[in-house]
Amino acid sequence: MQIAKKLSEIREILSDLEKNNSKINLIPTMGNIHEGHLSLLKEANKFEGINVVSVFINPTQFNDIKDFENYPNTFDQDVNLLSKNNCEIIFAPNIHEMYPNGLETKKTIFEYRDILCDAFRPGHFDGVTTVVNLLLDIIKPSNVFFGEKDFQQLKIVEKLIIQNKLKANLVKCSSIRGLNGMSLSSRYTKLSMKEKTQFDKCAQIIDKNLLDLINSFDIKILENIKKELQSIGISTIDYCEVREESNLEISKTNIHSRLFVAFYVNKIRIIDNFVLY
Ligand code: PAF
C-alpha cells in the first residue's frame, strides 16, 4: 500500500497507473475508518481497478469550528486497517495541499437545498461539493463510492457529477448498521458510556416507530418519535421527516420513501435514514 501526502506524489503514482491503463476506484473519507468505510472498499473490490482511499478532514464542510477541531483523527490506526482491507493507495493531503489559495467554497449545486441538513448546517454542502470536486479532479476515478447514510450528500454529489459532466460512475452503497440498528459514523466514537446508553434508547424508539410506519403509514407517527425522544432527554431534534428518495420532497406515503432523522445526543449530532418499503 502506498501513502501519498502531496499532490505531486499522488500525481506521479496516478500517471504511472495511467500508463498501464489502470482504472481507479475512489473512496473519499475523513478518516476514522470503521466497518462502514470498509464496506465501501468491499464494494470497490467488485469493480476492476486500483482502490484509492482519500483521508482528509475537510475544514470547509464544518459550519462549527469546534466540531472540526473535535473530529476524530486516527490516521495511524486508519493506515493499519486500510492496509489489511485491499486499499492500494491512501491519499492523505494536508489543508494547504487541498486549498493552496485558502479555504474557499462555491455554491454550485442548487437542488436538494434548504431542506434536511442544509437547513441546519449552512455552507456544509458547499464544502462537501468543493472538496469532492477537487478529489474527483485530482484522482479522476472510474468509480467513486458513497454510503447511503448521508443520503442528501449522495443526492447532491450525484447532481455534481451530472452537472459538471464528470466521468466518475457513482456507486451508492447501503448503510452499515451497528447492533442498535443505527448507521455507523465516525462521530459516534466520541459518545461517552452514558451518551451511548441514551443513543441506544433513541435507536429503540426509532426502531419501534419505524415498524409502525412500514406496517401502516401515518404521519402522526413522526410526532410520536419526536415526543418519545424528548421524553428521554433529547432536546434538539433538527428533523424527523418522511421524504421521497427520488427528489427528497416530503412524502405522504411509504412508497419509495425514507424516514430521515437528525438530532443531538448531548453535543453529538446523529443523522440517519431508513427505507420504508
Ligand atoms: O462523507 C464524508 O465523509 C465526507 O463528507 C466526504 C465525502 C469524505 C467529503 O469530505
mmCIF file of C-alpha atoms and ligand atoms in Angstrom:
data_model
loop_
_atom_site.group_PDB
_atom_site.id
_atom_site.type_symbol
_atom_site.label_atom_id
_atom_site.label_comp_id
_atom_site.label_asym_id
_atom_site.label_seq_id
_atom_site.Cartn_x
_atom_site.Cartn_y
_atom_site.Cartn_z
ATOM 1 C CA MET A 1 0.000 0.000 0.000
ATOM 2 C CA GLN A 2 1.335 3.439 -0.906
ATOM 3 C CA ILE A 3 0.647 6.649 1.011
ATOM 4 C CA ALA A 4 0.693 9.957 -0.858
ATOM 5 C CA LYS A 5 0.524 13.129 1.199
ATOM 6 C CA LYS A 6 1.447 15.584 -1.513
ATOM 7 C CA LEU A 7 -0.306 16.407 -4.778
ATOM 8 C CA SER A 8 2.978 15.832 -6.622
ATOM 9 C CA GLU A 9 3.212 12.327 -5.089
ATOM 10 C CA ILE A 10 -0.327 11.252 -5.948
ATOM 11 C CA ARG A 11 0.034 12.713 -9.471
ATOM 12 C CA GLU A 12 3.194 10.662 -10.025
ATOM 13 C CA ILE A 13 1.530 7.443 -8.797
ATOM 14 C CA LEU A 14 -1.572 8.116 -10.911
ATOM 15 C CA SER A 15 0.426 8.895 -14.030
ATOM 16 C CA ASP A 16 2.202 5.504 -13.723
ATOM 17 C CA LEU A 17 -1.168 3.808 -13.356
ATOM 18 C CA GLU A 18 -2.492 5.664 -16.392
ATOM 19 C CA LYS A 19 0.385 4.322 -18.494
ATOM 20 C CA ASN A 20 -0.890 0.810 -17.679
ATOM 21 C CA ASN A 21 -4.494 1.860 -18.430
ATOM 22 C CA SER A 22 -5.442 1.024 -14.830
ATOM 23 C CA LYS A 23 -8.866 2.096 -13.644
ATOM 24 C CA ILE A 24 -9.237 3.800 -10.276
ATOM 25 C CA ASN A 25 -11.876 3.264 -7.597
ATOM 26 C CA LEU A 26 -12.061 6.187 -5.171
ATOM 27 C CA ILE A 27 -13.467 6.017 -1.644
ATOM 28 C CA PRO A 28 -13.486 9.542 -0.197
ATOM 29 C CA THR A 29 -13.327 9.616 3.633
ATOM 30 C CA MET A 30 -12.488 11.911 6.502
ATOM 31 C CA GLY A 31 -10.656 9.049 8.199
ATOM 32 C CA ASN A 32 -11.531 7.309 11.462
ATOM 33 C CA ILE A 33 -12.104 4.254 9.310
ATOM 34 C CA HIS A 34 -14.857 1.898 10.507
ATOM 35 C CA GLU A 35 -16.884 -1.016 9.128
ATOM 36 C CA GLY A 36 -18.958 1.428 7.063
ATOM 37 C CA HIS A 37 -15.889 2.586 5.136
ATOM 38 C CA LEU A 38 -14.605 -0.977 4.833
ATOM 39 C CA SER A 39 -17.932 -1.978 3.260
ATOM 40 C CA LEU A 40 -17.278 0.674 0.572
ATOM 41 C CA LEU A 41 -13.882 -0.933 -0.053
ATOM 42 C CA LYS A 42 -15.568 -4.354 -0.292
ATOM 43 C CA GLU A 43 -17.968 -2.913 -2.859
ATOM 44 C CA ALA A 44 -14.996 -1.410 -4.754
ATOM 45 C CA ASN A 45 -13.445 -4.887 -4.958
ATOM 46 C CA LYS A 46 -16.340 -5.922 -7.211
ATOM 47 C CA PHE A 47 -15.077 -3.386 -9.771
ATOM 48 C CA GLU A 48 -11.935 -3.643 -11.852
ATOM 49 C CA GLY A 49 -9.210 -1.217 -10.761
ATOM 50 C CA ILE A 50 -6.931 0.107 -8.046
ATOM 51 C CA ASN A 51 -8.568 1.156 -4.760
ATOM 52 C CA VAL A 52 -7.650 4.654 -3.598
ATOM 53 C CA VAL A 53 -8.942 5.891 -0.215
ATOM 54 C CA SER A 54 -8.676 9.601 0.458
ATOM 55 C CA VAL A 55 -8.317 10.593 4.108
ATOM 56 C CA PHE A 56 -8.895 14.303 4.561
ATOM 57 C CA ILE A 57 -10.809 16.056 7.337
ATOM 58 C CA ASN A 58 -12.241 18.789 5.183
ATOM 59 C CA PRO A 59 -12.424 22.058 7.170
ATOM 60 C CA THR A 60 -14.795 23.794 4.741
ATOM 61 C CA GLN A 61 -17.680 21.421 5.415
ATOM 62 C CA PHE A 62 -17.773 22.127 9.164
ATOM 63 C CA ASN A 63 -20.048 25.014 9.972
ATOM 64 C CA ASP A 64 -18.790 24.919 13.575
ATOM 65 C CA ILE A 65 -15.035 25.253 14.198
ATOM 66 C CA LYS A 66 -15.301 23.245 17.469
ATOM 67 C CA ASP A 67 -16.872 20.360 15.542
ATOM 68 C CA PHE A 68 -13.884 20.456 13.151
ATOM 69 C CA GLU A 69 -11.347 20.565 15.987
ATOM 70 C CA ASN A 70 -13.047 17.659 17.784
ATOM 71 C CA TYR A 71 -13.409 15.456 14.708
ATOM 72 C CA PRO A 72 -11.634 12.144 15.458
ATOM 73 C CA ASN A 73 -8.195 11.984 13.839
ATOM 74 C CA THR A 74 -6.852 8.411 13.960
ATOM 75 C CA PHE A 75 -4.507 8.326 10.968
ATOM 76 C CA ASP A 76 -2.090 5.573 12.165
ATOM 77 C CA GLN A 77 -4.995 3.294 13.061
ATOM 78 C CA ASP A 78 -6.621 4.073 9.678
ATOM 79 C CA VAL A 79 -3.426 3.171 7.784
ATOM 80 C CA ASN A 80 -3.241 -0.136 9.628
ATOM 81 C CA LEU A 81 -6.888 -1.001 8.949
ATOM 82 C CA LEU A 82 -6.811 0.094 5.295
ATOM 83 C CA SER A 83 -3.608 -1.870 4.616
ATOM 84 C CA LYS A 84 -5.459 -5.051 5.646
ATOM 85 C CA ASN A 85 -8.542 -4.322 3.566
ATOM 86 C CA ASN A 86 -7.492 -4.096 -0.071
ATOM 87 C CA CYS A 87 -6.697 -0.411 -0.099
ATOM 88 C CA GLU A 88 -3.799 0.078 -2.517
ATOM 89 C CA ILE A 89 -3.258 3.821 -2.195
ATOM 90 C CA ILE A 90 -4.061 6.300 0.566
ATOM 91 C CA PHE A 91 -4.234 9.939 -0.452
ATOM 92 C CA ALA A 92 -3.901 11.989 2.739
ATOM 93 C CA PRO A 93 -3.176 15.615 1.851
ATOM 94 C CA ASN A 94 -2.909 18.443 4.356
ATOM 95 C CA ILE A 95 -5.096 21.552 4.193
ATOM 96 C CA HIS A 96 -2.523 23.546 2.214
ATOM 97 C CA GLU A 97 -2.223 20.841 -0.454
ATOM 98 C CA MET A 98 -6.003 20.781 -0.931
ATOM 99 C CA TYR A 99 -6.650 24.504 -0.578
ATOM 100 C CA PRO A 100 -3.464 26.314 -1.741
ATOM 101 C CA ASN A 101 -5.445 29.525 -2.266
ATOM 102 C CA GLY A 102 -7.218 29.490 1.096
ATOM 103 C CA LEU A 103 -10.400 27.886 2.385
ATOM 104 C CA GLU A 104 -12.782 28.958 -0.344
ATOM 105 C CA THR A 105 -16.008 27.193 -1.268
ATOM 106 C CA LYS A 106 -18.518 27.811 -4.025
ATOM 107 C CA LYS A 107 -22.246 27.120 -4.075
ATOM 108 C CA THR A 108 -22.625 25.195 -7.315
ATOM 109 C CA ILE A 109 -25.457 22.782 -6.602
ATOM 110 C CA PHE A 110 -28.883 24.309 -6.049
ATOM 111 C CA GLU A 111 -31.016 21.174 -5.981
ATOM 112 C CA TYR A 112 -31.926 19.363 -2.719
ATOM 113 C CA ARG A 113 -31.026 22.511 -0.796
ATOM 114 C CA ASP A 114 -32.659 24.390 2.122
ATOM 115 C CA ILE A 115 -34.067 21.128 3.476
ATOM 116 C CA LEU A 116 -32.854 18.416 5.884
ATOM 117 C CA CYS A 117 -29.193 19.006 6.877
ATOM 118 C CA ASP A 118 -28.790 22.017 4.590
ATOM 119 C CA ALA A 119 -31.395 23.905 6.617
ATOM 120 C CA PHE A 120 -29.414 23.309 9.826
ATOM 121 C CA ARG A 121 -25.788 23.338 8.604
ATOM 122 C CA PRO A 122 -25.470 26.340 6.293
ATOM 123 C CA GLY A 123 -22.491 26.037 3.947
ATOM 124 C CA HIS A 124 -21.877 22.377 4.807
ATOM 125 C CA PHE A 125 -22.798 21.033 1.370
ATOM 126 C CA ASP A 126 -20.830 23.766 -0.396
ATOM 127 C CA GLY A 127 -17.771 22.493 1.490
ATOM 128 C CA VAL A 128 -18.628 18.912 0.548
ATOM 129 C CA THR A 129 -19.128 19.628 -3.163
ATOM 130 C CA THR A 130 -15.978 21.771 -3.277
ATOM 131 C CA VAL A 131 -13.774 19.035 -1.807
ATOM 132 C CA VAL A 132 -15.436 16.191 -3.747
ATOM 133 C CA ASN A 133 -14.957 18.170 -6.959
ATOM 134 C CA LEU A 134 -11.268 18.684 -6.091
ATOM 135 C CA LEU A 135 -10.800 14.985 -5.261
ATOM 136 C CA LEU A 136 -12.500 13.840 -8.470
ATOM 137 C CA ASP A 137 -10.375 16.268 -10.446
ATOM 138 C CA ILE A 138 -7.122 15.076 -8.847
ATOM 139 C CA ILE A 139 -7.811 11.321 -8.806
ATOM 140 C CA LYS A 140 -10.011 11.025 -11.924
ATOM 141 C CA PRO A 141 -11.590 7.752 -10.762
ATOM 142 C CA SER A 142 -13.723 5.469 -12.940
ATOM 143 C CA ASN A 143 -15.873 4.703 -9.899
ATOM 144 C CA VAL A 144 -16.491 6.682 -6.728
ATOM 145 C CA PHE A 145 -18.192 5.121 -3.692
ATOM 146 C CA PHE A 146 -20.577 6.854 -1.310
ATOM 147 C CA GLY A 147 -22.676 5.481 1.535
ATOM 148 C CA GLU A 148 -26.427 5.984 1.811
ATOM 149 C CA LYS A 149 -26.117 7.083 5.441
ATOM 150 C CA ASP A 150 -25.614 10.654 4.219
ATOM 151 C CA PHE A 151 -28.426 10.392 1.726
ATOM 152 C CA GLN A 152 -28.725 14.110 0.979
ATOM 153 C CA GLN A 153 -24.948 14.257 0.397
ATOM 154 C CA LEU A 154 -25.308 11.337 -2.029
ATOM 155 C CA LYS A 155 -28.043 13.140 -3.988
ATOM 156 C CA ILE A 156 -26.034 16.373 -4.092
ATOM 157 C CA VAL A 157 -22.863 14.556 -5.228
ATOM 158 C CA GLU A 158 -24.902 12.741 -7.889
ATOM 159 C CA LYS A 159 -26.078 16.141 -9.150
ATOM 160 C CA LEU A 160 -22.496 17.496 -9.021
ATOM 161 C CA ILE A 161 -21.248 14.653 -11.225
ATOM 162 C CA ILE A 162 -24.056 15.172 -13.766
ATOM 163 C CA GLN A 163 -23.859 18.982 -13.776
ATOM 164 C CA ASN A 164 -20.061 19.112 -14.137
ATOM 165 C CA LYS A 165 -20.133 16.256 -16.677
ATOM 166 C CA LEU A 166 -17.617 14.324 -14.568
ATOM 167 C CA LYS A 167 -16.690 10.881 -15.818
ATOM 168 C CA ALA A 168 -16.882 9.051 -12.478
ATOM 169 C CA ASN A 169 -19.564 6.429 -12.021
ATOM 170 C CA LEU A 170 -21.247 6.999 -8.642
ATOM 171 C CA VAL A 171 -21.715 3.740 -6.722
ATOM 172 C CA LYS A 172 -24.313 4.052 -3.951
ATOM 173 C CA CYS A 173 -23.707 1.717 -1.029
ATOM 174 C CA SER A 174 -26.165 0.654 1.678
ATOM 175 C CA SER A 175 -25.590 1.803 5.240
ATOM 176 C CA ILE A 176 -23.781 -0.488 7.625
ATOM 177 C CA ARG A 177 -25.628 -0.556 10.935
ATOM 178 C CA GLY A 178 -24.458 -1.224 14.466
ATOM 179 C CA LEU A 179 -26.151 -3.591 16.900
ATOM 180 C CA ASN A 180 -28.670 -0.889 17.856
ATOM 181 C CA GLY A 181 -29.820 -0.568 14.238
ATOM 182 C CA MET A 182 -28.313 2.864 13.582
ATOM 183 C CA SER A 183 -25.822 3.520 10.737
ATOM 184 C CA LEU A 184 -22.180 3.618 11.814
ATOM 185 C CA SER A 185 -20.489 7.003 11.989
ATOM 186 C CA SER A 186 -17.024 8.235 12.976
ATOM 187 C CA ARG A 187 -18.637 10.827 15.242
ATOM 188 C CA TYR A 188 -20.118 8.145 17.497
ATOM 189 C CA THR A 189 -16.657 7.174 18.806
ATOM 190 C CA LYS A 190 -16.909 10.410 20.784
ATOM 191 C CA LEU A 191 -20.008 9.272 22.744
ATOM 192 C CA SER A 192 -19.413 8.650 26.474
ATOM 193 C CA MET A 193 -20.855 5.481 28.052
ATOM 194 C CA LYS A 194 -23.823 7.478 29.381
ATOM 195 C CA GLU A 195 -24.429 9.038 25.965
ATOM 196 C CA LYS A 196 -24.169 5.604 24.316
ATOM 197 C CA THR A 197 -26.936 4.338 26.594
ATOM 198 C CA GLN A 198 -29.100 7.316 25.626
ATOM 199 C CA PHE A 199 -28.279 6.751 21.959
ATOM 200 C CA ASP A 200 -29.364 3.099 22.273
ATOM 201 C CA LYS A 201 -32.674 4.249 23.790
ATOM 202 C CA CYS A 202 -33.162 6.641 20.837
ATOM 203 C CA ALA A 203 -32.457 3.743 18.474
ATOM 204 C CA GLN A 204 -35.146 1.642 20.207
ATOM 205 C CA ILE A 205 -37.687 4.450 19.857
ATOM 206 C CA ILE A 206 -36.901 4.856 16.155
ATOM 207 C CA ASP A 207 -36.944 1.116 15.534
ATOM 208 C CA LYS A 208 -40.361 0.607 17.174
ATOM 209 C CA ASN A 209 -41.958 3.528 15.294
ATOM 210 C CA LEU A 210 -40.266 2.505 12.057
ATOM 211 C CA LEU A 211 -42.124 -0.791 12.109
ATOM 212 C CA ASP A 212 -45.400 1.126 12.599
ATOM 213 C CA LEU A 213 -44.546 3.436 9.687
ATOM 214 C CA ILE A 214 -43.788 0.465 7.443
ATOM 215 C CA ASN A 215 -46.892 -1.516 8.505
ATOM 216 C CA SER A 216 -49.469 1.263 8.419
ATOM 217 C CA PHE A 217 -48.187 4.633 7.340
ATOM 218 C CA ASP A 218 -49.474 7.551 9.419
ATOM 219 C CA ILE A 219 -47.775 10.932 9.538
ATOM 220 C CA LYS A 220 -48.716 11.187 13.252
ATOM 221 C CA ILE A 221 -46.034 8.571 13.965
ATOM 222 C CA LEU A 222 -43.412 11.265 13.288
ATOM 223 C CA GLU A 223 -44.834 13.300 16.178
ATOM 224 C CA ASN A 224 -44.639 10.162 18.378
ATOM 225 C CA ILE A 225 -40.955 9.751 17.551
ATOM 226 C CA LYS A 226 -40.221 13.371 18.461
ATOM 227 C CA LYS A 227 -42.233 13.194 21.709
ATOM 228 C CA GLU A 228 -40.638 9.920 22.755
ATOM 229 C CA LEU A 229 -37.124 11.227 22.008
ATOM 230 C CA GLN A 230 -37.881 14.370 24.015
ATOM 231 C CA SER A 231 -39.200 12.238 26.901
ATOM 232 C CA ILE A 232 -35.746 10.628 27.296
ATOM 233 C CA GLY A 233 -33.970 14.000 27.299
ATOM 234 C CA ILE A 234 -33.268 14.684 23.607
ATOM 235 C CA SER A 235 -33.805 18.428 23.474
ATOM 236 C CA THR A 236 -32.551 19.227 19.948
ATOM 237 C CA ILE A 237 -34.254 17.440 17.086
ATOM 238 C CA ASP A 238 -33.323 19.034 13.767
ATOM 239 C CA TYR A 239 -35.783 16.989 11.746
ATOM 240 C CA CYS A 240 -37.870 13.843 11.667
ATOM 241 C CA GLU A 241 -39.499 13.615 8.245
ATOM 242 C CA VAL A 242 -40.540 11.203 5.530
ATOM 243 C CA ARG A 243 -39.274 12.152 2.093
ATOM 244 C CA GLU A 244 -39.251 10.626 -1.376
ATOM 245 C CA GLU A 245 -35.952 9.081 -2.415
ATOM 246 C CA SER A 246 -36.027 10.430 -5.956
ATOM 247 C CA ASN A 247 -36.459 14.152 -5.268
ATOM 248 C CA LEU A 248 -36.306 14.498 -1.459
ATOM 249 C CA GLU A 249 -39.788 16.059 -1.442
ATOM 250 C CA ILE A 250 -41.983 15.478 1.643
ATOM 251 C CA SER A 251 -43.856 12.220 1.150
ATOM 252 C CA LYS A 252 -47.276 11.220 2.400
ATOM 253 C CA THR A 253 -46.802 7.504 1.805
ATOM 254 C CA ASN A 254 -44.052 4.987 2.402
ATOM 255 C CA ILE A 255 -43.722 4.139 -1.312
ATOM 256 C CA HIS A 256 -40.121 4.807 -2.442
ATOM 257 C CA SER A 257 -39.699 6.885 0.674
ATOM 258 C CA ARG A 258 -37.378 7.046 3.655
ATOM 259 C CA LEU A 259 -37.597 8.279 7.215
ATOM 260 C CA PHE A 260 -34.936 10.959 7.767
ATOM 261 C CA VAL A 261 -33.840 11.899 11.294
ATOM 262 C CA ALA A 262 -31.292 14.277 12.783
ATOM 263 C CA PHE A 263 -30.963 15.039 16.481
ATOM 264 C CA TYR A 264 -28.338 15.587 19.155
ATOM 265 C CA VAL A 265 -27.244 13.262 21.940
ATOM 266 C CA ASN A 266 -25.642 15.931 24.102
ATOM 267 C CA LYS A 267 -23.190 17.564 21.629
ATOM 268 C CA ILE A 268 -23.003 14.702 19.118
ATOM 269 C CA ARG A 269 -25.158 15.082 16.027
ATOM 270 C CA ILE A 270 -26.876 11.885 14.963
ATOM 271 C CA ILE A 271 -28.192 11.570 11.397
ATOM 272 C CA ASP A 272 -29.735 8.563 9.740
ATOM 273 C CA ASN A 273 -32.345 7.445 7.245
ATOM 274 C CA PHE A 274 -34.423 4.304 6.910
ATOM 275 C CA VAL A 275 -36.104 2.695 3.905
ATOM 276 C CA LEU A 276 -39.884 2.489 4.442
ATOM 277 C CA TYR A 277 -40.834 -0.003 1.747
HETATM 278 O O1 PAF B 1 -18.943 11.697 3.881
HETATM 279 C C1 PAF B 1 -17.804 12.133 4.190
HETATM 280 O O2 PAF B 1 -17.041 11.514 4.933
HETATM 281 C C2 PAF B 1 -17.360 13.481 3.652
HETATM 282 O O3 PAF B 1 -18.437 14.345 3.525
HETATM 283 C C3 PAF B 1 -16.603 13.380 2.324
HETATM 284 C C4 PAF B 1 -17.473 12.848 1.228
HETATM 285 C C5 PAF B 1 -15.372 12.495 2.501
HETATM 286 C C6 PAF B 1 -16.113 14.766 1.873
HETATM 287 O O4 PAF B 1 -15.247 15.322 2.801
#
